[in-house]
XYZ file of C-alpha atoms in Angstrom:
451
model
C 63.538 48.417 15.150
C 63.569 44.784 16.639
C 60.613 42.685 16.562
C 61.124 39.063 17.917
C 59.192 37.070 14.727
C 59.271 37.801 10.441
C 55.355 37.992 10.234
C 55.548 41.317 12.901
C 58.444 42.777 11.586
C 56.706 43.071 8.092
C 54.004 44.476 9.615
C 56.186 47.017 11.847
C 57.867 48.124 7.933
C 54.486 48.648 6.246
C 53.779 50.745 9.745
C 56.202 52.943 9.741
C 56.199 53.796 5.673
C 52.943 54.343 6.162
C 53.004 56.677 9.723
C 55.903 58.550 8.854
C 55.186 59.133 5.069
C 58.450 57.495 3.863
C 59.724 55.025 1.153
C 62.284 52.267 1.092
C 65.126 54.686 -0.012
C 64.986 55.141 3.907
C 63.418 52.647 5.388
C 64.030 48.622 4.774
C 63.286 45.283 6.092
C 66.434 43.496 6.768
C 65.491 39.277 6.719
C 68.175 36.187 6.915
C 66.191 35.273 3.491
C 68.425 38.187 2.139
C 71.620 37.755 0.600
C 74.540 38.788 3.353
C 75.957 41.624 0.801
C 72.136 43.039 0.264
C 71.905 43.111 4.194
C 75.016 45.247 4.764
C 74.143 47.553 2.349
C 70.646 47.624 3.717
C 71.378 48.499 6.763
C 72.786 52.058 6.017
C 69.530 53.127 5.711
C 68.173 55.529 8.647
C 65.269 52.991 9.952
C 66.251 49.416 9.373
C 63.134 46.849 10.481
C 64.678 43.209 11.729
C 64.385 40.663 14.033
C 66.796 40.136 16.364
C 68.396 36.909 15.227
C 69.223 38.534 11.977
C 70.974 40.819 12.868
C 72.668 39.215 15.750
C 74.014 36.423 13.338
C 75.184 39.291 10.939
C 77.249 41.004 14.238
C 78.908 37.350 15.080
C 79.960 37.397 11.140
C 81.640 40.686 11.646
C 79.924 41.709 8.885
C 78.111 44.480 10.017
C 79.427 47.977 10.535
C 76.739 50.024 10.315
C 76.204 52.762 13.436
C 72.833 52.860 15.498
C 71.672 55.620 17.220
C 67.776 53.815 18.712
C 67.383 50.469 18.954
C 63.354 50.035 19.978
C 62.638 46.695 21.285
C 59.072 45.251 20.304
C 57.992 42.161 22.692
C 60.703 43.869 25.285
C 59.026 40.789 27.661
C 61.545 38.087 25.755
C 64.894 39.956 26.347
C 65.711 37.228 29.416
C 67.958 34.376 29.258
C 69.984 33.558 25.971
C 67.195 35.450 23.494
C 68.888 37.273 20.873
C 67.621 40.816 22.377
C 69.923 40.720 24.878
C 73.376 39.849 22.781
C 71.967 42.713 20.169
C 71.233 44.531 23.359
C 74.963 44.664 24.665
C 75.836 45.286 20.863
C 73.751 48.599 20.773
C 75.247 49.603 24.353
C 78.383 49.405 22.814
C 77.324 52.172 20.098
C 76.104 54.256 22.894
C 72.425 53.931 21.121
C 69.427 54.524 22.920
C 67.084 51.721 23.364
C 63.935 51.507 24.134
C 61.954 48.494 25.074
C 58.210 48.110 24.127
C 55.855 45.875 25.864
C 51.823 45.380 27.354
C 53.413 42.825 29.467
C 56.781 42.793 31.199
C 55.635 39.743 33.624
C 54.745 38.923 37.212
C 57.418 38.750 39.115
C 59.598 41.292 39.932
C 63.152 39.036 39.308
C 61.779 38.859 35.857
C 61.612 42.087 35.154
C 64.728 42.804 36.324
C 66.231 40.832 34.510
C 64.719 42.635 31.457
C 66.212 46.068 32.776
C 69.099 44.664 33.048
C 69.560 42.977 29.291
C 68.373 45.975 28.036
C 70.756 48.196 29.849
C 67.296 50.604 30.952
C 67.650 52.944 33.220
C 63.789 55.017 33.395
C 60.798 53.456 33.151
C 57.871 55.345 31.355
C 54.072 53.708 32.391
C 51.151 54.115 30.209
C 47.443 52.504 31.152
C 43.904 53.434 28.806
C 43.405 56.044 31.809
C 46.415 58.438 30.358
C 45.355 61.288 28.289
C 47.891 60.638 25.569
C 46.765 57.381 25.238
C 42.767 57.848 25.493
C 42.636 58.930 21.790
C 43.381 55.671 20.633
C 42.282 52.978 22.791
C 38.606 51.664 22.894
C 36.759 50.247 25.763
C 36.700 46.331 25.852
C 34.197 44.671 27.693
C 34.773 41.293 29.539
C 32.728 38.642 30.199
C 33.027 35.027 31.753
C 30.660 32.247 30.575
C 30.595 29.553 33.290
C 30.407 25.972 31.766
C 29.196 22.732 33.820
C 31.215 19.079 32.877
C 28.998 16.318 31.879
C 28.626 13.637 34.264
C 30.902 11.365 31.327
C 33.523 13.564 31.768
C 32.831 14.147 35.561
C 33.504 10.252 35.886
C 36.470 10.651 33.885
C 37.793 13.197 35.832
C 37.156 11.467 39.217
C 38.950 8.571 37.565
C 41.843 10.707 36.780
C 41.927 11.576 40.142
C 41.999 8.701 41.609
C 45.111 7.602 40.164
C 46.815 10.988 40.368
C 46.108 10.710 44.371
C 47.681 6.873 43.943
C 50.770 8.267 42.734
C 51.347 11.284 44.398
C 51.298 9.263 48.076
C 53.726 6.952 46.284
C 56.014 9.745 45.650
C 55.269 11.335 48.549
C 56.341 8.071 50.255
C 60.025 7.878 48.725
C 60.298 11.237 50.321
C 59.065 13.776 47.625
C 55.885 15.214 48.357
C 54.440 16.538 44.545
C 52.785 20.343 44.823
C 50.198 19.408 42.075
C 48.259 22.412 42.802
C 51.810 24.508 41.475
C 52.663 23.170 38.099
C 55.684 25.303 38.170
C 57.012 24.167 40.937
C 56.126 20.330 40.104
C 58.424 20.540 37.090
C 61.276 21.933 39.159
C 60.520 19.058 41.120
C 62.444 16.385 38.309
C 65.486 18.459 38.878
C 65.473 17.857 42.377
C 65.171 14.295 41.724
C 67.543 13.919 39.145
C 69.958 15.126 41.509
C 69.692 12.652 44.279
C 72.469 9.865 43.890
C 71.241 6.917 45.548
C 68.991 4.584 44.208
C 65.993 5.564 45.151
C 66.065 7.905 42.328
C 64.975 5.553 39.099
C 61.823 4.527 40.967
C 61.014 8.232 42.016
C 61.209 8.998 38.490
C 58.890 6.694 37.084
C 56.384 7.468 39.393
C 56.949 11.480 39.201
C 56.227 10.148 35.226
C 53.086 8.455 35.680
C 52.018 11.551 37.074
C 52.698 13.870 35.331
C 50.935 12.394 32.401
C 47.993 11.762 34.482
C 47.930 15.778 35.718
C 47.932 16.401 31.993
C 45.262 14.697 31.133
C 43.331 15.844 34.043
C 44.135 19.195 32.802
C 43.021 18.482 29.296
C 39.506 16.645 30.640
C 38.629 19.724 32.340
C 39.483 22.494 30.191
C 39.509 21.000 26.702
C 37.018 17.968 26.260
C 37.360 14.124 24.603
C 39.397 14.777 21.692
C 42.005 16.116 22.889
C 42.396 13.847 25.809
C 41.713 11.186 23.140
C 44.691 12.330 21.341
C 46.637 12.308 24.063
C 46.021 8.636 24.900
C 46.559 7.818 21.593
C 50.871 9.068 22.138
C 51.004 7.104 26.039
C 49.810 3.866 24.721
C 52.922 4.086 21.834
C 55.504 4.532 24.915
C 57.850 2.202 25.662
C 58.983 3.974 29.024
C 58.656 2.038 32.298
C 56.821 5.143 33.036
C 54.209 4.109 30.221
C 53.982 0.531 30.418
C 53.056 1.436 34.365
C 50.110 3.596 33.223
C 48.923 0.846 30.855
C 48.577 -1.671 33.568
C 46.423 0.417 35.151
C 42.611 -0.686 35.767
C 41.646 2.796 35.890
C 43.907 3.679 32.778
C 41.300 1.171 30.826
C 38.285 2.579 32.810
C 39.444 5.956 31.282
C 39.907 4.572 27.462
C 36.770 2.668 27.637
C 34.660 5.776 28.370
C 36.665 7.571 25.595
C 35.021 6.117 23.302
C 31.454 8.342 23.489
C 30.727 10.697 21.076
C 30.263 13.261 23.517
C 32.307 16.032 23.470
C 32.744 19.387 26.047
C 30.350 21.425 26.922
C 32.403 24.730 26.110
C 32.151 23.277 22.287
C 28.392 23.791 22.043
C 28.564 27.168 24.223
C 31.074 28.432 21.717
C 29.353 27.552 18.431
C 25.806 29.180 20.189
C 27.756 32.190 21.096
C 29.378 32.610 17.627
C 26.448 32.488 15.930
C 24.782 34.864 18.343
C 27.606 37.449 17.272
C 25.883 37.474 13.992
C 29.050 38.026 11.349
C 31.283 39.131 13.949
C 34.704 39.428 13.347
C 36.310 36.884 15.938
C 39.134 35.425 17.105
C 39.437 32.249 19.192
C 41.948 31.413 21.266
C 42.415 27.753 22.301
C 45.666 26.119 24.195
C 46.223 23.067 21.925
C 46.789 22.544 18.475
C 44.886 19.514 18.529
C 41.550 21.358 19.922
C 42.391 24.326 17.327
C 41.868 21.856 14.756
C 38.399 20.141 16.362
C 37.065 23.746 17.006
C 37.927 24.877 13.587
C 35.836 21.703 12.186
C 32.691 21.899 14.205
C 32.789 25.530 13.409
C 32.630 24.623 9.749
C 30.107 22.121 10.470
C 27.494 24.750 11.276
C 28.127 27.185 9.071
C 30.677 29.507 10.022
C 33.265 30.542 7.964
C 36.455 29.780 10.150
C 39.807 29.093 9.654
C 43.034 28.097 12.083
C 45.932 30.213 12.823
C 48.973 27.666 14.309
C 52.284 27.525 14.150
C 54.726 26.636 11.630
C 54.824 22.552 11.575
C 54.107 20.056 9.694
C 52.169 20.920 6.600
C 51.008 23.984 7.654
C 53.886 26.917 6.629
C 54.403 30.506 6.842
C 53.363 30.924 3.386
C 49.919 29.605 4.682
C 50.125 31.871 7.335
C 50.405 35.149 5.862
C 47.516 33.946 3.482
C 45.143 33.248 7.159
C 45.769 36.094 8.015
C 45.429 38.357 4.718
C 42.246 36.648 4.308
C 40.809 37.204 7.676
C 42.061 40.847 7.208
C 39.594 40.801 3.822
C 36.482 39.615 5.438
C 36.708 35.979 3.522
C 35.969 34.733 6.774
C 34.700 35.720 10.245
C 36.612 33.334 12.772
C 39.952 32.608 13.241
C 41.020 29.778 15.388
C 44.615 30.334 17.288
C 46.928 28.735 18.768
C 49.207 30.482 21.224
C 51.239 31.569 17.992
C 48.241 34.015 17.552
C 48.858 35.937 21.159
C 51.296 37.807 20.011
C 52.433 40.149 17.357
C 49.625 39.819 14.764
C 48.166 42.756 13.291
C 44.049 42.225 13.136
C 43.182 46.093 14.083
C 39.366 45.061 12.912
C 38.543 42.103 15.581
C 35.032 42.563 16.897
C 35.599 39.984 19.595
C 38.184 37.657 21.282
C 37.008 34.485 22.659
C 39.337 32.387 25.144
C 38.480 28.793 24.750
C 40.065 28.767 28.349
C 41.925 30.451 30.695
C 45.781 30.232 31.059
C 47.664 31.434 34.114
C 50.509 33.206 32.491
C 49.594 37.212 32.936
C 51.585 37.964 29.699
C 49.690 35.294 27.407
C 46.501 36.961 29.028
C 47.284 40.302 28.114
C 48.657 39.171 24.527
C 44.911 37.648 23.517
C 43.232 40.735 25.553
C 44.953 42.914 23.185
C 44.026 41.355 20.152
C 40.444 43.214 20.979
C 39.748 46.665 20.846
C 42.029 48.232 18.983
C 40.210 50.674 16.624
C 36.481 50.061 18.199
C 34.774 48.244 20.496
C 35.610 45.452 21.735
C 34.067 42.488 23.319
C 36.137 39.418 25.124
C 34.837 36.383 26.688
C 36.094 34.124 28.207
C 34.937 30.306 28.560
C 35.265 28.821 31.974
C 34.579 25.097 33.293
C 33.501 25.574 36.823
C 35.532 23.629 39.731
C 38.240 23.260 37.348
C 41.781 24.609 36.530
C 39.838 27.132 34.327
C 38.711 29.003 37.706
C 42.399 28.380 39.435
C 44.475 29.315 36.029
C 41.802 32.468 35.248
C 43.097 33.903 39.162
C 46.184 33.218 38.807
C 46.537 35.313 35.835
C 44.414 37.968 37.223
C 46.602 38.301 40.417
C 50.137 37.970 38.923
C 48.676 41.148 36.541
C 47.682 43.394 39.500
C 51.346 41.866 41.012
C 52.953 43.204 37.882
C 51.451 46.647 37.795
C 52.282 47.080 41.114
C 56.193 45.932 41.115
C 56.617 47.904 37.564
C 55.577 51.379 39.884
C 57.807 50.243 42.572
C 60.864 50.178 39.798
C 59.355 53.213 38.159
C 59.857 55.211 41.392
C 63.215 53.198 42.438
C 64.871 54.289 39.186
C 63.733 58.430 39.097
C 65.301 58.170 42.984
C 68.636 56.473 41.488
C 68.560 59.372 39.070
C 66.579 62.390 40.255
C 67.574 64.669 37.345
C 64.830 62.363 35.142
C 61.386 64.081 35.213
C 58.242 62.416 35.792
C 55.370 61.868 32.949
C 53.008 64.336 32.934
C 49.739 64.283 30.749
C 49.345 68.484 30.566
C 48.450 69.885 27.316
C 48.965 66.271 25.163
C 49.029 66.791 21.659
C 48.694 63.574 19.951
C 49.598 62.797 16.050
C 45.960 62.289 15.008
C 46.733 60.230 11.800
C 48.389 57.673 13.679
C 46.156 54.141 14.177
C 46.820 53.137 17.335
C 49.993 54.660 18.200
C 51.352 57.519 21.074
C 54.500 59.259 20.108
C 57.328 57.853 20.690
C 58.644 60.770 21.759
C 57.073 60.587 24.884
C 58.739 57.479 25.954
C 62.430 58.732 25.368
């Protein structure tokens, strides 16, 4: 059983003792903190629990002999490029073990999830939505709810500032001959690579300017959907460059315009809308999800500030270790406080089955992320999720673009579905008749009916 971080797989082994009614004579959690010699031996038990770098680095030793039968594949979204799943993957193939991948959200685009077939070496695909009567016993209704949010006029100005210079620079690219598609931030960071590829000389003066803006879309981005600190912050790192690229910005009239109106007090609106609808949950269990570290922190302070019993959830960095995490979240689980603050370390994987409510701090346009914090809701009751939105903003563009590359997904995962049972008509097709689901379990279908 593969689970793509430590903190998950734990949480997978106390799972399954506890589901199947077993004890670690036959099931184990295999970690790299284990001696090699205690992994070997550990994994001739019948259910081993791992991530997949483990036991990938314990194949390239040679060390490993042990015989598979099922490999499952939590998180099956990651198995793409060089991630461990897929090396493990081909290792499992080579056993002739089943494997079956797991996951709420195999992507947008239908090369993507190809490419996950592929690395996994699947050949049926089995869909499940709330609507299927094997999985209506354990899901719970979640209700969503946007809560438009106006910019101040400070920050309007600041914006239009922003702007301003962003338009500056993308004519001046535009004018060397590379026209920037700032309204596709995908396709705006393929655009260095084309760059960097041109050999004449035009290319070192392209550069800079593609630099200059793409620190200015940034901190557009970070006006609009995150407030003064963070775009504080941010300002703080591009007066420290050296780069031609930051010495340009620094010249800048409107740069200084910009610092000078940094210095109010005045923070987002979506920080005051937050705190009023947290304490209008009334001892709530919540989670909030917010992009940047940096606004984790702020939120997690003003929350304080008023009352609320609130911690942060971030990744490991700095001062802040997995030690502390397993604490957050052990203490969250024990009702020593109602909010927890996340980073994008918190979308996926953690096990909180009693959230109340999920609250994005802001939209993000990747359909998986959205899913992940979705799912952090509703899990063994009720749940509520809102979501914060800054109108006229990325919020509204980055909330769509979600939304559509979801209702994409669903629809290219049924065109594989039905691709793959006509490649191999002897597979039959899911039925719901006469379910009979395994009460006791929290949360869980059987996994029989996947395989």
């Amino acid at each position: 059983f593969l689970t793509p971080t430590k903190p998950l797989a734990k949480q997978h082994f106390e799972s399954v003792k506890n589901i199947l009614g077993l004890d670690e004579t036959n099931v184990t959690l295999v970690t790299g903190e284990m001696k090699p010699e205690k992994r070997i031996k550990e994994y001739e038990k019948s259910i081993v629990i791992t991530t997949p770098q483990t036991i990938r680095n314990d194949f390239e030793e040679n060390s490993l002999n042990a015989h598979f039968a099922l490999c499952i594949v939590d998180e099956a979204h990651r198995s793409v490029g060089d991630y461990a799943y897929v090396y493990v993957a081909n290792k499992m193939k080579e056993q002739n073990a089943l494997i079956v991948g797991l996951t709420a959200s195999p992507g947008g685009k239908a090369e993507r999830i190809k490419e996950v077939l592929d690395n996994l070496h699947i050949q049926n695909i089995e869909i499940r939505t709330s609507l299927d009567e094997d999985v209506k016993p354990y899901v719970q209704q979640s209700f969503i709810k946007w809560i438009p949010v106006m910019l101040s006029p400070t920050l309007k100005l600041i914006k239009l500032t922003l702007d301003e210079m962003i338009s500056k620079y993308a004519h001046a690219l535009g004018a060397l001959g590379f026209p920037p598609p700032l309204r596709n931030k995908g396709m705006f960071m393929k655009l260095r690579e084309h760059i960097l590829n041109i050999p004449h000389g035009i290319k070192y003066p392209a550069l800079v300017n593609y630099s200059v803006l793409l620190n200015l879309l940034h901190m557009s981005e970070l006006i609009e959907t995150q407030g003064m600190h963070a775009l504080r912050r941010y300002t703080e790192k591009v007066k420290e460059k050296t780069s031609k690229s930051g010495k340009l910005l620094l010249k800048e009239p409107n740069f200084a315009k910009v610092l000078e109106l940094l210095n109010s007090d005045e923070e987002h609106p979506k920080l005051k809308v937050l705190i009023d609808l947290i304490k209008s949950l009334q001892n709530k269990k919540i989670i909030v999800f917010a992009q940047y570290r940096d606004q984790v922190k702020l939120i997690e302070q003003e929350l304080i500030k008023q009352g609320i019993t609130a911690k942060q959830f971030v990744g490991k960095k700095d001062s802040y270790t997995r030690k502390m995490q397993e604490e957050t979240i052990a203490a969250f689980r024990n009702n020593e406080f109602n909010v927890m603050v996340c980073s994008s370390v918190g979308e996926e994987g953690i096990d909180v089955p009693s959230v109340d409510t999920v609250i994005f701090y802001e939209p993000i346009p990747s359909e998986i992320r959205s899913i992940q914090r979705r799912g952090r809701a509703a899990r063994l009751k009720e749940g509520e999720i809102y979501i914060l939105m800054t109108k006229g903003t990325r919020d509204e563009y980055f909330y769509w673009s979600a939304f559509n590359k979801e209702k994409k997904m669903k629809a290219i995962i049924a065109s594989l579905q039905n691709r793959l049972r006509k490649e191999r008509p002897g597979l039959s097709k899911h039925t719901t008749q006469d379910p009979q689901p395994i009460t006791n379990l929290q949360g869980q279908t059987k996994i029989g009916h996947f395989v």
